[in-house]
PDB file of C-alpha atoms in Angstrom:
ATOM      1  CA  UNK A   1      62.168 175.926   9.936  1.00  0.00           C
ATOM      2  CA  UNK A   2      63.791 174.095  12.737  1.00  0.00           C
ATOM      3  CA  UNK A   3      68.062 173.761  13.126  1.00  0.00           C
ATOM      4  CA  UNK A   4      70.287 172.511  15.856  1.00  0.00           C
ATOM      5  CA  UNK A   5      68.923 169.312  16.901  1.00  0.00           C
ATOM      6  CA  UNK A   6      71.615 166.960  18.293  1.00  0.00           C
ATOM      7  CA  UNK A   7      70.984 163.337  18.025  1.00  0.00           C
ATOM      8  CA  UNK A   8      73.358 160.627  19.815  1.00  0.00           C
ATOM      9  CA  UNK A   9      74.180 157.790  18.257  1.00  0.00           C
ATOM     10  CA  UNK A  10      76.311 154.042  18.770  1.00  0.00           C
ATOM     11  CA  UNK A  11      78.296 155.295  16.472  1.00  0.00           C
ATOM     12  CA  UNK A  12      78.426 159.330  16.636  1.00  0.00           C
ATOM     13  CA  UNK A  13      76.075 161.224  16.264  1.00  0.00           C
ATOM     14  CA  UNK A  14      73.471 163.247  13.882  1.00  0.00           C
ATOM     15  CA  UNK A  15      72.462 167.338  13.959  1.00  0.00           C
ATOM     16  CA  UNK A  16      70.015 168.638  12.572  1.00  0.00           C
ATOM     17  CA  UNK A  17      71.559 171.886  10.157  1.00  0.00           C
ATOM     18  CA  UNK A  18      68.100 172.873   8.551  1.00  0.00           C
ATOM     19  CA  UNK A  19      64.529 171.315   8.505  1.00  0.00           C
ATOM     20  CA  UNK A  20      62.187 173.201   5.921  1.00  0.00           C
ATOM     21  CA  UNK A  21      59.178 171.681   4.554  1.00  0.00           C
ATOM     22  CA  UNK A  22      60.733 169.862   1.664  1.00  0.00           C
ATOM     23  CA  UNK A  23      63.979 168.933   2.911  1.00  0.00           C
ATOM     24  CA  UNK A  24      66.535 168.553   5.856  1.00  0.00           C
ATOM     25  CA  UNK A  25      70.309 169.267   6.157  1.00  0.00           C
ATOM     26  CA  UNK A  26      71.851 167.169   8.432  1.00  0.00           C
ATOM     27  CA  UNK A  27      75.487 166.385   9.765  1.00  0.00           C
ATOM     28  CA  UNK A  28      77.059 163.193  10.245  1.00  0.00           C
ATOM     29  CA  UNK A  29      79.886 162.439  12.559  1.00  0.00           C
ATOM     30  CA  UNK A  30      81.334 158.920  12.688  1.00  0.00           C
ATOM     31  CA  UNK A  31      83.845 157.992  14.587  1.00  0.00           C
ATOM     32  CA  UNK A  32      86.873 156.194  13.810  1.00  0.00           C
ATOM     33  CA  UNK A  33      86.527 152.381  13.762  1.00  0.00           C
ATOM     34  CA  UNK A  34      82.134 153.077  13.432  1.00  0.00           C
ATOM     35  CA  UNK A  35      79.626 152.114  11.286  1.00  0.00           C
ATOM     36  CA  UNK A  36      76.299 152.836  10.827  1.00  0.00           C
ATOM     37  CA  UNK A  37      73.042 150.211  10.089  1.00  0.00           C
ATOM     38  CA  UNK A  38      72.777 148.436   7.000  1.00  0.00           C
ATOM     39  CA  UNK A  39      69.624 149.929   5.995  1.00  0.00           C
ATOM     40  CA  UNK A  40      67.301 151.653   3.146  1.00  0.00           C
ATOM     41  CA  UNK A  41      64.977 154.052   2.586  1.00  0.00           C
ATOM     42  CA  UNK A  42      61.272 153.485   1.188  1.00  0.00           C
ATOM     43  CA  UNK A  43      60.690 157.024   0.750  1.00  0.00           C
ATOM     44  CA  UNK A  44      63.634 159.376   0.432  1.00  0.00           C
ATOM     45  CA  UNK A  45      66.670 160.066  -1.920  1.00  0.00           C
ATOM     46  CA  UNK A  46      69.900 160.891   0.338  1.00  0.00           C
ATOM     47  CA  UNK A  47      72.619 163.238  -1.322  1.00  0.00           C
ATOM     48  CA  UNK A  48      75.939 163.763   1.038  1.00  0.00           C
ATOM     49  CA  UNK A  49      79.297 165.413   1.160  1.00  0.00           C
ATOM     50  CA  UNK A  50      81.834 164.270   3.013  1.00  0.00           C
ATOM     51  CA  UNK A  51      83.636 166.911   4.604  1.00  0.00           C
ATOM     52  CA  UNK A  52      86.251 165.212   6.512  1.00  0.00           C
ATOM     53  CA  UNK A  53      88.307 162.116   6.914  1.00  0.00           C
ATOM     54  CA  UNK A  54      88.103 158.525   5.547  1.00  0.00           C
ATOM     55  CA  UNK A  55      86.108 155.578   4.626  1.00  0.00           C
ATOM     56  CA  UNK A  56      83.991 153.583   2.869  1.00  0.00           C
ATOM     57  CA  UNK A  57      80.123 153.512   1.768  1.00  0.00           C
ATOM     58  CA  UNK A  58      78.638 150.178   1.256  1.00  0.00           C
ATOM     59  CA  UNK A  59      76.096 150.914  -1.299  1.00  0.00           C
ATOM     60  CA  UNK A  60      73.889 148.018  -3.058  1.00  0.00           C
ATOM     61  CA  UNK A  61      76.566 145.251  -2.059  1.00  0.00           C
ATOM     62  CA  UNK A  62      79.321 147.520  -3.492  1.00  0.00           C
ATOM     63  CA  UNK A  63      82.360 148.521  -1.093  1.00  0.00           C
ATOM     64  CA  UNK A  64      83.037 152.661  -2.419  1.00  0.00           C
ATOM     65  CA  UNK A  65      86.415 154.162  -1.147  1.00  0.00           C
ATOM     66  CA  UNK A  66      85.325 157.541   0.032  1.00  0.00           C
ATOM     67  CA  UNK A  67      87.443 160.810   0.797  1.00  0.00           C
ATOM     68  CA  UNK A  68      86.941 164.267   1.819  1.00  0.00           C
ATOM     69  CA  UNK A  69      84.841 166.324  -0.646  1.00  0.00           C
ATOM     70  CA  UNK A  70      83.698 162.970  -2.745  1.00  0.00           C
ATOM     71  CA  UNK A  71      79.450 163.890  -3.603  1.00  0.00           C
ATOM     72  CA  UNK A  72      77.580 161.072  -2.880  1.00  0.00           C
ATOM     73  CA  UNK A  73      73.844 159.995  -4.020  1.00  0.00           C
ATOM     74  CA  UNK A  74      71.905 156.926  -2.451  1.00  0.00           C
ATOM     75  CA  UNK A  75      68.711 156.574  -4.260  1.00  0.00           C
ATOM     76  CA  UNK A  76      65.674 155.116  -2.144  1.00  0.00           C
ATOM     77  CA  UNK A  77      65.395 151.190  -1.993  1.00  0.00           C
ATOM     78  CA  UNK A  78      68.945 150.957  -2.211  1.00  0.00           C
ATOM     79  CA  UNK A  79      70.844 148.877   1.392  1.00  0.00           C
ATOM     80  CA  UNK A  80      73.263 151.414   2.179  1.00  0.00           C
ATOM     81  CA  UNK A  81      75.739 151.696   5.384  1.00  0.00           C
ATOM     82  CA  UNK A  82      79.194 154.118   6.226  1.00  0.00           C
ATOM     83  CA  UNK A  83      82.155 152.810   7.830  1.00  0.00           C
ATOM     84  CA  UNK A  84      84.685 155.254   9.107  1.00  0.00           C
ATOM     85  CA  UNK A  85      88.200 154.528   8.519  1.00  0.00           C
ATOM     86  CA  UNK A  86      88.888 157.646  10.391  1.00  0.00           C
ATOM     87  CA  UNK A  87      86.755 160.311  12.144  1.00  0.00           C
ATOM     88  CA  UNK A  88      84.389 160.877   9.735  1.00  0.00           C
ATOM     89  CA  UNK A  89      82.144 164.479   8.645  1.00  0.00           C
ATOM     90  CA  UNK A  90      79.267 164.239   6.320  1.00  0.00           C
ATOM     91  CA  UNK A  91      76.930 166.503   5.317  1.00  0.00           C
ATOM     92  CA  UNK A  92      73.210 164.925   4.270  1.00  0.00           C
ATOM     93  CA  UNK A  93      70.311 166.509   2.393  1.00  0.00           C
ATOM     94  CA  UNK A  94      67.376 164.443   2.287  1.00  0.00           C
ATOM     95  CA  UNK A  95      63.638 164.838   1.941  1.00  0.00           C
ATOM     96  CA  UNK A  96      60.865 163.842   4.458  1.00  0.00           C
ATOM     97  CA  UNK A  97      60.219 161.433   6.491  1.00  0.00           C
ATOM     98  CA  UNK A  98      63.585 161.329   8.706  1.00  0.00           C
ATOM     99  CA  UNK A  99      61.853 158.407  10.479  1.00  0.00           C
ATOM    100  CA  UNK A 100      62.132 156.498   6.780  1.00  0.00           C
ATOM    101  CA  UNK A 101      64.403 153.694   8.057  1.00  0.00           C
ATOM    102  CA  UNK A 102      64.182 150.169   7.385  1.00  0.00           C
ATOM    103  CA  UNK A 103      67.481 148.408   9.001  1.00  0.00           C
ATOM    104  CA  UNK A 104      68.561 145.188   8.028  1.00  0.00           C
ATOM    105  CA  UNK A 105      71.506 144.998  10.092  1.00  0.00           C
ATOM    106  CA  UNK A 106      73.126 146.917  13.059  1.00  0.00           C
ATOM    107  CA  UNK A 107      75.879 145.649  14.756  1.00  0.00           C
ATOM    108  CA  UNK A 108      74.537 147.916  17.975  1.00  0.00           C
ATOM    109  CA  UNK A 109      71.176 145.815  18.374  1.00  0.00           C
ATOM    110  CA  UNK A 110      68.569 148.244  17.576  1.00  0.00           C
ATOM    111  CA  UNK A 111      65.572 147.366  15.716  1.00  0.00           C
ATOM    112  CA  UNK A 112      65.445 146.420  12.135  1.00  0.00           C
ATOM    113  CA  UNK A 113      62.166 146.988  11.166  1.00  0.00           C
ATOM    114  CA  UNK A 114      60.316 149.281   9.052  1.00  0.00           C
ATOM    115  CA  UNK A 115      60.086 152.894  10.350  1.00  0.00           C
ATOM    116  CA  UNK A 116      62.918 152.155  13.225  1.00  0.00           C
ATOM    117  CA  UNK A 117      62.996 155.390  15.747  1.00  0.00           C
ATOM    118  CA  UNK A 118      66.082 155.165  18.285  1.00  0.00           C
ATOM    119  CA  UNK A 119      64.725 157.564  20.821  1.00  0.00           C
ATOM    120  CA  UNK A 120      60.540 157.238  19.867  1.00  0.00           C
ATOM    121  CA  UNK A 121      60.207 160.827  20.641  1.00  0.00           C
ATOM    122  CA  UNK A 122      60.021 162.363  16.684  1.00  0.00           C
ATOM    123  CA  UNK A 123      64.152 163.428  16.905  1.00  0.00           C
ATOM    124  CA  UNK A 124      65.595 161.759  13.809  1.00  0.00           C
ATOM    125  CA  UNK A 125      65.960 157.582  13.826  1.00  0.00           C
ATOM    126  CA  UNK A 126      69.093 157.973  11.762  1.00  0.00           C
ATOM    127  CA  UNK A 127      71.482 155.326  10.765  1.00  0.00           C
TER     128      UNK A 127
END
């Protein structure tokens, strides 16, 4: 098991709480005004907590007011992106491969292809 990995991101940032062999625990901070990609996964379910501040999820085309302790599931294959109405805290559990991330859309310019990696060194591609 692996913890504490600290990703940077356009938008925040990503940490890595927990990676076992089946599954990863991961926070999420957004900042106010953020988003992250419009994107899916091919392989993984994502289930989150949001543990502080605002927003909204954009799940399958559907805008989804989210608040602090709402329990969220995104199911893979479905286009999914966060926008932070305020500082935003969620916590992730997902399965293998982090680097499952096909974006569609990202208002920051980074690749939208199958598999994206923002750093290419095995950290997490994230959002």
């Amino acid at each position: 098991m692996s913890q504490g990995r600290l990703v940077s991101k356009p938008w925040g940032y990503e940490e890595v709480l927990l990676e076992a062999e089946n599954y990863v625990v991961l926070r999420m901070f957004i900042r106010r005004g953020e988003e992250t990609s419009l994107h899916k996964h091919l392989e993984r379910d994502e289930y989150f907590i949001v543990v502080r501040g605002n927003g909204f999820l954009i799940r399958s085309g559907v805008r989804i007011p989210i608040r602090e302790w709402d329990v969220i599931s995104v199911r893979r294959g479905e286009l999914h992106k966060w926008v932070a109405c305020e500082d935003l805290e969620v916590i992730e559990v997902t399965t293998h491969p982090l680097s499952d991330v096909v974006r569609v859309e990202d208002k920051y310019g980074r690749a939208t292809s199958s598999r994206a990696s923002d750093r290419g060194d095995g950290a997490p591609a994230g959002i």
